[in-house]
XYZ file of C-alpha atoms in Angstrom:
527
model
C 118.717 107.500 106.730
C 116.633 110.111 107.763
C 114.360 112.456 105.694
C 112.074 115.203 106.363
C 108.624 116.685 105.183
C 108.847 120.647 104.262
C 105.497 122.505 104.242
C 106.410 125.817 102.233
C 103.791 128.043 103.311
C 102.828 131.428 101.762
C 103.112 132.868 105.117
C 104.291 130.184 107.607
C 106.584 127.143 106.688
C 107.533 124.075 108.745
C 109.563 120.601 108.527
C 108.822 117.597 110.242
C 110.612 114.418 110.573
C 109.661 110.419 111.452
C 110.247 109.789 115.362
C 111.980 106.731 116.956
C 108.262 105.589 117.259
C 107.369 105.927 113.986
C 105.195 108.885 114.239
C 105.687 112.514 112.319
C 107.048 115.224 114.622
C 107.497 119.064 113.948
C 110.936 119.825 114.426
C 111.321 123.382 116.188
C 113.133 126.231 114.852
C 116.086 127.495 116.582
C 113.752 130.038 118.243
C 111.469 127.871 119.603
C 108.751 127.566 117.808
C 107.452 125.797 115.358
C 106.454 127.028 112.148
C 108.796 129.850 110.860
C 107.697 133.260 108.990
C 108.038 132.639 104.927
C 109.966 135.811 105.214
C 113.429 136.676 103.679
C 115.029 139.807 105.085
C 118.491 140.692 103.335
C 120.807 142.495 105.945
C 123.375 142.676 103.108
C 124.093 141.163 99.472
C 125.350 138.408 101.410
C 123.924 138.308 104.760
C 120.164 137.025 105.047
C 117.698 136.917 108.236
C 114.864 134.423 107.822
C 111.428 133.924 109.724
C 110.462 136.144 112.850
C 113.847 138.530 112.885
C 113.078 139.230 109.237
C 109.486 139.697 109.932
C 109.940 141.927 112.319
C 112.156 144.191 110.689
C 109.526 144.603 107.600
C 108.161 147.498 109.941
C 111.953 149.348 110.334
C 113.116 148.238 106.772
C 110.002 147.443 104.382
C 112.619 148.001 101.144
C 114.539 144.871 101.820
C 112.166 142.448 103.240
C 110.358 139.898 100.981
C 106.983 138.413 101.670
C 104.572 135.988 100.233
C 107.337 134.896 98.365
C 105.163 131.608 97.156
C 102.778 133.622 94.972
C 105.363 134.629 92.448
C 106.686 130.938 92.052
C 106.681 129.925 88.407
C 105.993 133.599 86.841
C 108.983 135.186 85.585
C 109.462 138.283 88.250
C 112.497 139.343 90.030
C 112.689 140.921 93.560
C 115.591 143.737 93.451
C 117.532 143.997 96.759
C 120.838 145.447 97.291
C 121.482 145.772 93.834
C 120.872 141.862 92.889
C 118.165 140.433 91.419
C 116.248 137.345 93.123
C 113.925 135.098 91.557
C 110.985 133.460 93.558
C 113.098 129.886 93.134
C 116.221 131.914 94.897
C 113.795 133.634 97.616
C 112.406 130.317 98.608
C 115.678 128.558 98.575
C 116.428 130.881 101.186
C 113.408 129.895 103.481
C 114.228 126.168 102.666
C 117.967 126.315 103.629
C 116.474 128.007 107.205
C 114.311 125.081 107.422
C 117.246 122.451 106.618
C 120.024 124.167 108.674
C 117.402 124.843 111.929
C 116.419 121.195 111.463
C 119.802 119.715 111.382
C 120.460 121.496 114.703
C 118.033 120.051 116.309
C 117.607 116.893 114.814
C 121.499 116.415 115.139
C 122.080 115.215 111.626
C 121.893 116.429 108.155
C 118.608 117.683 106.934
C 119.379 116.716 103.328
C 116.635 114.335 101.954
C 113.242 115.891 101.684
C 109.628 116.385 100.527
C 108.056 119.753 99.664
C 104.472 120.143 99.461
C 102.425 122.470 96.825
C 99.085 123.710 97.108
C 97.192 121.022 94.641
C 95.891 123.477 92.148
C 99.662 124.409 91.173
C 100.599 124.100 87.832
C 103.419 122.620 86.418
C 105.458 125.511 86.734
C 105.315 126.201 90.151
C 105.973 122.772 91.011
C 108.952 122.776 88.894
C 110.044 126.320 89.924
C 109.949 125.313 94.265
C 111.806 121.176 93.056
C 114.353 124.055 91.516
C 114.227 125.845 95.034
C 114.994 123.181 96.936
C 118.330 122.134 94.655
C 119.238 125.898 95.072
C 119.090 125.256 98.583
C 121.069 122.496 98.223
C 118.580 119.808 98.907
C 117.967 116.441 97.136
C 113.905 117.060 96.635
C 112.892 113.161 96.800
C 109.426 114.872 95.056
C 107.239 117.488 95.672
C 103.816 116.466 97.161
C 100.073 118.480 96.959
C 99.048 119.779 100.407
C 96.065 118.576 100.510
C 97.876 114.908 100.063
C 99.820 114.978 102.771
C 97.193 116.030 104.959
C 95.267 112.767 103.776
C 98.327 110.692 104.853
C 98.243 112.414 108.298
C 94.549 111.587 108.753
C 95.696 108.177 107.013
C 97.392 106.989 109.832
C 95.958 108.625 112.448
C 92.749 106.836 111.409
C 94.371 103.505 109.771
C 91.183 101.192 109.991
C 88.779 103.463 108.392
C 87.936 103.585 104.701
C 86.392 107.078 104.631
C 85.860 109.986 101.711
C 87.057 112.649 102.577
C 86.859 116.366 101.751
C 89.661 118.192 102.619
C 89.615 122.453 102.712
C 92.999 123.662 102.779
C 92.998 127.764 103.275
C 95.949 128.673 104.050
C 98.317 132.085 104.089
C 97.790 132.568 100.448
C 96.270 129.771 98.574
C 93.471 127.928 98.271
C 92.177 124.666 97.827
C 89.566 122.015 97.813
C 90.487 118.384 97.002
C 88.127 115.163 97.440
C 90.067 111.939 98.582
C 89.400 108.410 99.148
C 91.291 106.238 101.523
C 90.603 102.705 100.978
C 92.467 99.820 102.215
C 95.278 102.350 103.032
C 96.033 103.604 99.522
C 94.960 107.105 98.869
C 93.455 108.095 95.488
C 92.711 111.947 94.774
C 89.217 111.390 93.216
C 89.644 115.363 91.882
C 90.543 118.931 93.127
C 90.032 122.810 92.424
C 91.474 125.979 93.818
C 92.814 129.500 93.439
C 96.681 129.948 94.462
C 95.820 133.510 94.646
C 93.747 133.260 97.672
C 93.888 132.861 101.462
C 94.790 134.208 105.113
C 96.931 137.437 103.401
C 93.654 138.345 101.624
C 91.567 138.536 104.471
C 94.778 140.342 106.207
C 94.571 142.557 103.496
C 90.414 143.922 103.978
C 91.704 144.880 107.925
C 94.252 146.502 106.820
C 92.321 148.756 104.859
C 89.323 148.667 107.233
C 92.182 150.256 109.595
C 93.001 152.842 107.632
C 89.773 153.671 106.619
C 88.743 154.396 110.750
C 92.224 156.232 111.290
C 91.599 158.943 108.273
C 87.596 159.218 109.291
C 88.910 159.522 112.969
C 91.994 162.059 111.327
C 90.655 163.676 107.955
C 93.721 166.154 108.108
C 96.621 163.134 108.072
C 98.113 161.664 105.662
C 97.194 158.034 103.872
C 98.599 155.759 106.157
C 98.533 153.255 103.046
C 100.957 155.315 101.980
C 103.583 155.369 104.476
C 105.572 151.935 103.580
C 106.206 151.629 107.582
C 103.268 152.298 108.609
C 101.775 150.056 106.088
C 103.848 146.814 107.152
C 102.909 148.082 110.898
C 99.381 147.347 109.758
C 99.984 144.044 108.515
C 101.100 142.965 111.776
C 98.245 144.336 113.266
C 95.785 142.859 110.957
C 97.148 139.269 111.587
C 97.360 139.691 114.999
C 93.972 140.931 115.036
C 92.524 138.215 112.637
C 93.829 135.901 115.282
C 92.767 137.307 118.571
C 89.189 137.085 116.774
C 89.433 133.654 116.300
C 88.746 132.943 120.287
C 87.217 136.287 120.819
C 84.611 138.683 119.305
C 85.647 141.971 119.675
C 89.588 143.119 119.089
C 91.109 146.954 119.256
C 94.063 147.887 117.205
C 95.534 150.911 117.983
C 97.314 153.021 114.674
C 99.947 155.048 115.087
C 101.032 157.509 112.007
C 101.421 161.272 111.432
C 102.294 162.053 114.885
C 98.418 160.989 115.341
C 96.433 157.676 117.229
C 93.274 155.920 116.654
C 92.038 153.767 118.844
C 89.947 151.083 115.855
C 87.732 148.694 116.959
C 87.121 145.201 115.315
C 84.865 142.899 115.844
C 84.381 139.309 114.661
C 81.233 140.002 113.239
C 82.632 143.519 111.850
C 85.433 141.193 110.136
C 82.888 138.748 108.354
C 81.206 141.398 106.772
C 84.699 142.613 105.229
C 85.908 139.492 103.681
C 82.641 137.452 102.918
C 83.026 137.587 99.264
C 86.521 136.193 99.826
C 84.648 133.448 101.906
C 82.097 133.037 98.968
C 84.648 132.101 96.975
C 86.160 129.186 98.507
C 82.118 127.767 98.765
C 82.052 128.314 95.189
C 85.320 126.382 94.834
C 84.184 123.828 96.977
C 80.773 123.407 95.087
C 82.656 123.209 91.579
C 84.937 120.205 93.188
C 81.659 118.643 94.811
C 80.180 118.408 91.251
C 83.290 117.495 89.508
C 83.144 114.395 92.300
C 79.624 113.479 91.373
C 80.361 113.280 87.752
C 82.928 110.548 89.059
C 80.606 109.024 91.230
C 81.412 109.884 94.803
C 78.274 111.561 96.152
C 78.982 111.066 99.803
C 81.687 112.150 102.443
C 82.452 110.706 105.379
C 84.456 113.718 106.838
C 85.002 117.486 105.707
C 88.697 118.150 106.793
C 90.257 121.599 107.430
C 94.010 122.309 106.894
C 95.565 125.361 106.723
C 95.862 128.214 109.994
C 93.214 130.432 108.402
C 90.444 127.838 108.977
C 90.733 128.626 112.770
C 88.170 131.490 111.768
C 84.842 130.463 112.970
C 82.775 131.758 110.470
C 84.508 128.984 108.002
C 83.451 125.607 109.888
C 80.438 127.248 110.406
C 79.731 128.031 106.966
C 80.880 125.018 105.484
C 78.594 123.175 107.416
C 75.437 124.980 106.694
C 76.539 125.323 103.141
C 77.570 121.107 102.977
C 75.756 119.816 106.002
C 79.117 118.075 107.258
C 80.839 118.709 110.788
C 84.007 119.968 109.724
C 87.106 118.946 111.860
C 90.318 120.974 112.413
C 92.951 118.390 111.481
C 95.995 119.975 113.152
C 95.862 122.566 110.583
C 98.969 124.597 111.214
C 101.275 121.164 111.393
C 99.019 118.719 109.221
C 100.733 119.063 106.231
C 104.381 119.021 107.140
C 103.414 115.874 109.096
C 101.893 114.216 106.260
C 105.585 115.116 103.558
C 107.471 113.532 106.388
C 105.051 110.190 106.436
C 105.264 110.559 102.496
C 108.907 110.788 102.006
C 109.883 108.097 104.635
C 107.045 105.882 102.954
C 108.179 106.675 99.296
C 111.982 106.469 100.322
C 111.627 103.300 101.789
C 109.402 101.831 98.893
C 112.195 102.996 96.626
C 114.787 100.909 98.868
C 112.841 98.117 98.892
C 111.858 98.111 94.787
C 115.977 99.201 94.155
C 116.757 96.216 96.561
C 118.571 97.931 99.269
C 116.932 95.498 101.834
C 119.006 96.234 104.625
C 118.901 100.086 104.024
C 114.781 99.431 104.041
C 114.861 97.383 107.521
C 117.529 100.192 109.175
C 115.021 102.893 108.314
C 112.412 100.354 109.574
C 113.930 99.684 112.641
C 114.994 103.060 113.305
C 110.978 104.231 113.217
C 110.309 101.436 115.485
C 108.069 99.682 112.938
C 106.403 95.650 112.926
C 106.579 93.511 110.666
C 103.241 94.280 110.029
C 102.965 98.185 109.198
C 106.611 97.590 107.152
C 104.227 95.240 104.610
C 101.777 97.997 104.476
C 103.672 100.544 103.530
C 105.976 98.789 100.774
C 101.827 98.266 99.118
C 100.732 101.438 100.002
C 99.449 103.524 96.735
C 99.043 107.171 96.259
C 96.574 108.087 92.747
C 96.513 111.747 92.266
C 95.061 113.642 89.375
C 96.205 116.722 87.352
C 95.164 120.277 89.029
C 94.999 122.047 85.176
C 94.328 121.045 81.449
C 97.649 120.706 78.875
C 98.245 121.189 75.571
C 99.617 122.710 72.034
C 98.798 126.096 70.430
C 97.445 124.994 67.213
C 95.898 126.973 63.709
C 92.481 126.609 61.824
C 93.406 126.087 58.639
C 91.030 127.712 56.999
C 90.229 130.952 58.829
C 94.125 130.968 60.397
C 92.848 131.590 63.991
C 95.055 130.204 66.719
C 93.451 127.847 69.690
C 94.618 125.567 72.172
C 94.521 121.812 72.028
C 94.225 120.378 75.035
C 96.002 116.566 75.389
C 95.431 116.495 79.309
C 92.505 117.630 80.701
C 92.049 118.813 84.218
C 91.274 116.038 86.843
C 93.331 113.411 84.803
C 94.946 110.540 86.862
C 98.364 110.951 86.875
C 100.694 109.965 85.966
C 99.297 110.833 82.343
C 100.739 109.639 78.918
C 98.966 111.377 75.494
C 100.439 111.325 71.739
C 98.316 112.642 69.261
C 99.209 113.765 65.720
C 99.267 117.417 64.499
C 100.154 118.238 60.761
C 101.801 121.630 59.244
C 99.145 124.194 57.735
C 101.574 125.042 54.536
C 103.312 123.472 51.478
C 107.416 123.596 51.858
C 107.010 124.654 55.529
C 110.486 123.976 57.042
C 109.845 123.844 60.385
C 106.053 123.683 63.109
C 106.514 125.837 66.045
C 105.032 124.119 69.096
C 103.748 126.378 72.139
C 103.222 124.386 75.500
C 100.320 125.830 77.221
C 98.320 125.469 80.528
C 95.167 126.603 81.264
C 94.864 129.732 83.361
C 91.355 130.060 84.626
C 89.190 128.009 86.221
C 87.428 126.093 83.464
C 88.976 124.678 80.833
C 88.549 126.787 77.505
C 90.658 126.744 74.065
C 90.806 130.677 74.004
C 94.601 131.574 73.798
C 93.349 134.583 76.890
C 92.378 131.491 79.036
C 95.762 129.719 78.859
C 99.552 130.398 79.825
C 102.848 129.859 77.586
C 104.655 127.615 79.767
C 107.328 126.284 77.501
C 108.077 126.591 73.240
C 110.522 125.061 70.684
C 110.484 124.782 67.147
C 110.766 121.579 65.181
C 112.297 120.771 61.525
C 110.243 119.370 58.816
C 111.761 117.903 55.092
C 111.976 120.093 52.710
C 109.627 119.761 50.322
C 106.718 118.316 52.379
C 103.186 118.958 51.331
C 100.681 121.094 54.033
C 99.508 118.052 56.230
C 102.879 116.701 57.032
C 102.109 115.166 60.375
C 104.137 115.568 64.182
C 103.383 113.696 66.400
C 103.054 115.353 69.931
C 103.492 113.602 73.157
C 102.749 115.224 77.024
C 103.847 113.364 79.895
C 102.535 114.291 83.597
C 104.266 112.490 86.259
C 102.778 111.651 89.654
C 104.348 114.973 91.032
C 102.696 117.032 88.244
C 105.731 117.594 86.502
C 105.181 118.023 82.438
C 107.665 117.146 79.622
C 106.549 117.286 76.317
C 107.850 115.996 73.282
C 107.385 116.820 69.551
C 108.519 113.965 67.067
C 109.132 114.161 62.656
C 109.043 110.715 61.799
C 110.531 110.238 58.569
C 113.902 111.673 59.882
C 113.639 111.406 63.577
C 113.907 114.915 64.389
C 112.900 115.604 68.099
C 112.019 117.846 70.223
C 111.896 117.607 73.830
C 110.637 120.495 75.978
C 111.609 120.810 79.860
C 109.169 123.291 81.702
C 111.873 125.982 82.636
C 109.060 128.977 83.297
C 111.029 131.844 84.997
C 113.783 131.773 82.850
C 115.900 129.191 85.090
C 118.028 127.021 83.704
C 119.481 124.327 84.877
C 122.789 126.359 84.058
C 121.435 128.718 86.181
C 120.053 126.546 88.978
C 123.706 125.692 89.391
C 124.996 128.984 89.647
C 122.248 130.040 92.349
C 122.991 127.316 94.295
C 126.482 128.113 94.131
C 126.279 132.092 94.947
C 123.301 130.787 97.915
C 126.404 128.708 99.720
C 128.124 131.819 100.188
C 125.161 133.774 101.603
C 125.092 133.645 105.518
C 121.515 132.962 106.206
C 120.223 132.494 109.739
């Protein structure tokens, strides 16, 4: 059986696939290239364009083009096109049933089975809200993999002897992380990790963008904003990527902007461009020194290699930095590719360790066989381990009884090893109360704190206590973090067995309504 690796980008996305010699291989879209534009452009109510086409036609038809679809995920937000409103699970569903469909065509068989990485500091509702995307798209999601992961299992096998610590820097179109990994013996154990999902590539897109403007009104004080010409604006999005690229290999780039019947010929250079985003470059060392201490209060201290994933660590100035700031020679680790590599090795790895522990022994050797694999590398992977740790802190909304202020109790704490188990015991605050609400929260920012501000709702319920039950009845409350990052949470009254069991639906979705969007999807034409 075959199965595939889906990196769902913020910007870019790819899927990859196990060759006939065992090795991960991109598999090309059906215009030739191969990642594909995280770009949905809706022709009609039921005719969608995704990747380059649709990206394109942002500049001609900005109103019914979405973009950097991957930063709403989990948040409940619609998109309104034609009429119809889209959630971020239905947008991405979209870019995942391009991925599938492309892939089946040139793989030659059904692109059904897969793996979809996250960025490792998403929470547990934008993992569950992209496993929803993929059953939209009408995938079976074998599990949903951290980026930063599957770019260890790459560098896993590509380096098989070695038992290194590794620091891996993922930047890529729109998020942001920093993870710290140790491969020993061929198992791979996350020691800890940190990031902001709100930052990469677009951001630094976004300073040239403005820079251009900026240069076209001081060159044209008597035009119009271009900012605020929605045409003109995606126009200038193109340009900034392109010239955020170009300045990768070279140090000077011109962009030429076009709006009000006037042109300005703006000139960028690569040291021009530094200047405009170093704050945003500040904050991924900052990152990176928070996960470095985290690590140290584990014990690791030392690094063998400082690996960089993601497209926008081509820039320069980030190796460069890194390794004044760290003192380690960073290497680019096939950073546009790395990570859908690394979900194909994982779901052909975790698919055939399933086989093997459901004894399906001869479905195990066919998928064997079919990768071309010994003996010898089929023992190693049945054994092979993968320890990962929770990206945020869990827990309950609960009240002081004496002053009646609210605070969160936190059951798991960032940096956990998953998967994670906790019960604890919580009690009702009055006399005759006939049921305890219980709020699900996760925190927000980047340090764990108990302020209500610094945490999201993610999930609530209410539970029933007997009547006549003094304040101080207790409930006991139990969170459970799989291996994926996936919460449930369950609230228990043990004198009559009332439960509660909580299913982290953030974005309003479902599983009624998972169902119907994959349903409505299978009539959209998407190409």
């Amino acid at each position: 059986m075959a199965v595939y690796g889906i990196d769902l980008g913020t910007t870019y996305s790819c899927i990859a696939s196990i060759d006939d010699v065992g090795r991960p291989a991109v598999l090309r879209n059906l215009e030739g290239t191969d990642t594909t534009p995280s770009v949905v452009y809706f022709e009609s109510g039921d005719n969608v364009v995704v990747g380059a086409t649709a990206k394109d036609t942002a500049v001609l038809d900005p109103g019914n083009v979405v973009s950097l679809i991957k930063r709403d995920m989990g948040r409940d937000v619609t998109r309104s096109i034609h009429g119809i409103d889209f959630k971020p699970e239905e947008l991405s569903a979209f870019i995942l049933l391009k991925l599938a469909t492309d892939a089946r065509t040139s793989a030659g068989e059904e692109a059904r089975d897969v793996v979809i990485t996250v960025p490792a500091y998403f929470g547990a509702a934008e993992r569950d809200a992209t496993h929803k995307a993929g059953r939209i798209a009408g995938l079976n999601v074998i599990d949903i993999v951290s980026e930063p992961i599957a770019a260890a299992i790459t560098y896993g096998v590509l380096n098989p002897d070695a038992d290194r610590t590794i620091l891996v820097y993922d930047l890529g179109g729109g998020t942001f992380d920093t993870t710290v990994i140790a491969l020993r013996g061929g198992h791979i154990e996350v020691v800890c990790t940190d990031g902001d999902h709100e930052l990469g590539g677009a951001d630094w897109d976004a300073r040239i963008v403005e820079f251009l403007a900026e240069r076209f009104l001081a060159e044209h004080p008597g035009a119009s904003d271009p900012l605020d010409d929605p045409q003109t604006e995606q126009q200038l999005r193109r340009d900034a990527e392109d010239a955020k690229k170009s300045l990768t290999t070279r140090t000077v780039h011109t962009v030429r902007v076009m709006h009000d019947g006037r042109v300005a010929a703006v000139e960028l250079t690569r040291e021009r461009l530094e200047e405009l985003t170093r704050d945003l470059l500040d904050r991924t060392i900052e990152i990176t020194g928070r996960t470095l201490t985290t690590a140290a209060e584990k014990g690791v201290h030392d690094y063998d290699d400082l690996v960089l994933v993601g497209g926008s660590t081509k820039m320069p100035v980030v190796a460069a930095r890194l390794e004044t700031e760290l003192g380690l020679r960073a290497r680019l680790q096939d950073p546009d590719l790395a990570v859908a590599k690394g979900a194909a090795l994982y779901a052909f790895e975790e698919t055939y360790r399933r086989l093997v522990r459901e004894g399906a022994a001869e479905r195990a050797e066919e998928m064997a066989t079919r990768a071309g694999l010994s003996a010898e590398q089929q023992r190693q992977i049945a054994g092979r381990t993968i320890r990962t740790v929770a990206s945020h802190a869990f827990g309950i909304v609960v009240v002081d009884r004496e002053t009646g202020e609210e605070s969160v109790a936190h059951l798991v704490h960032a940096n956990d090893e998953l998967p994670a188990a906790r019960s604890e015991d919580f009690f009702t605050v009055f006399d005759d109360q006939d049921s305890a609400d219980v709020r699900v929260m996760e925190q927000a920012g980047s340090v764990e704190s108990p302020d209500l501000l610094d945490n999201n709702e993610i999930a609530a319920g209410d539970i029933r206590i007997p009547s006549g039950k003094r304040a101080g009845w207790p409930i006991e409350v139990t969170f459970q973090l799989d291996a994926s990052g996936l919460l449930n949470v369950a609230a228990i009254e043990k004198e009559k067995g009332e439960r509660l069991d909580l299913k982290i639906d953030v974005g309003g979705m479902s599983e009624e309504e998972v169902e119907r969007s994959r349903t409505a999807l299978s009539r959209v034409q998407v190409s």
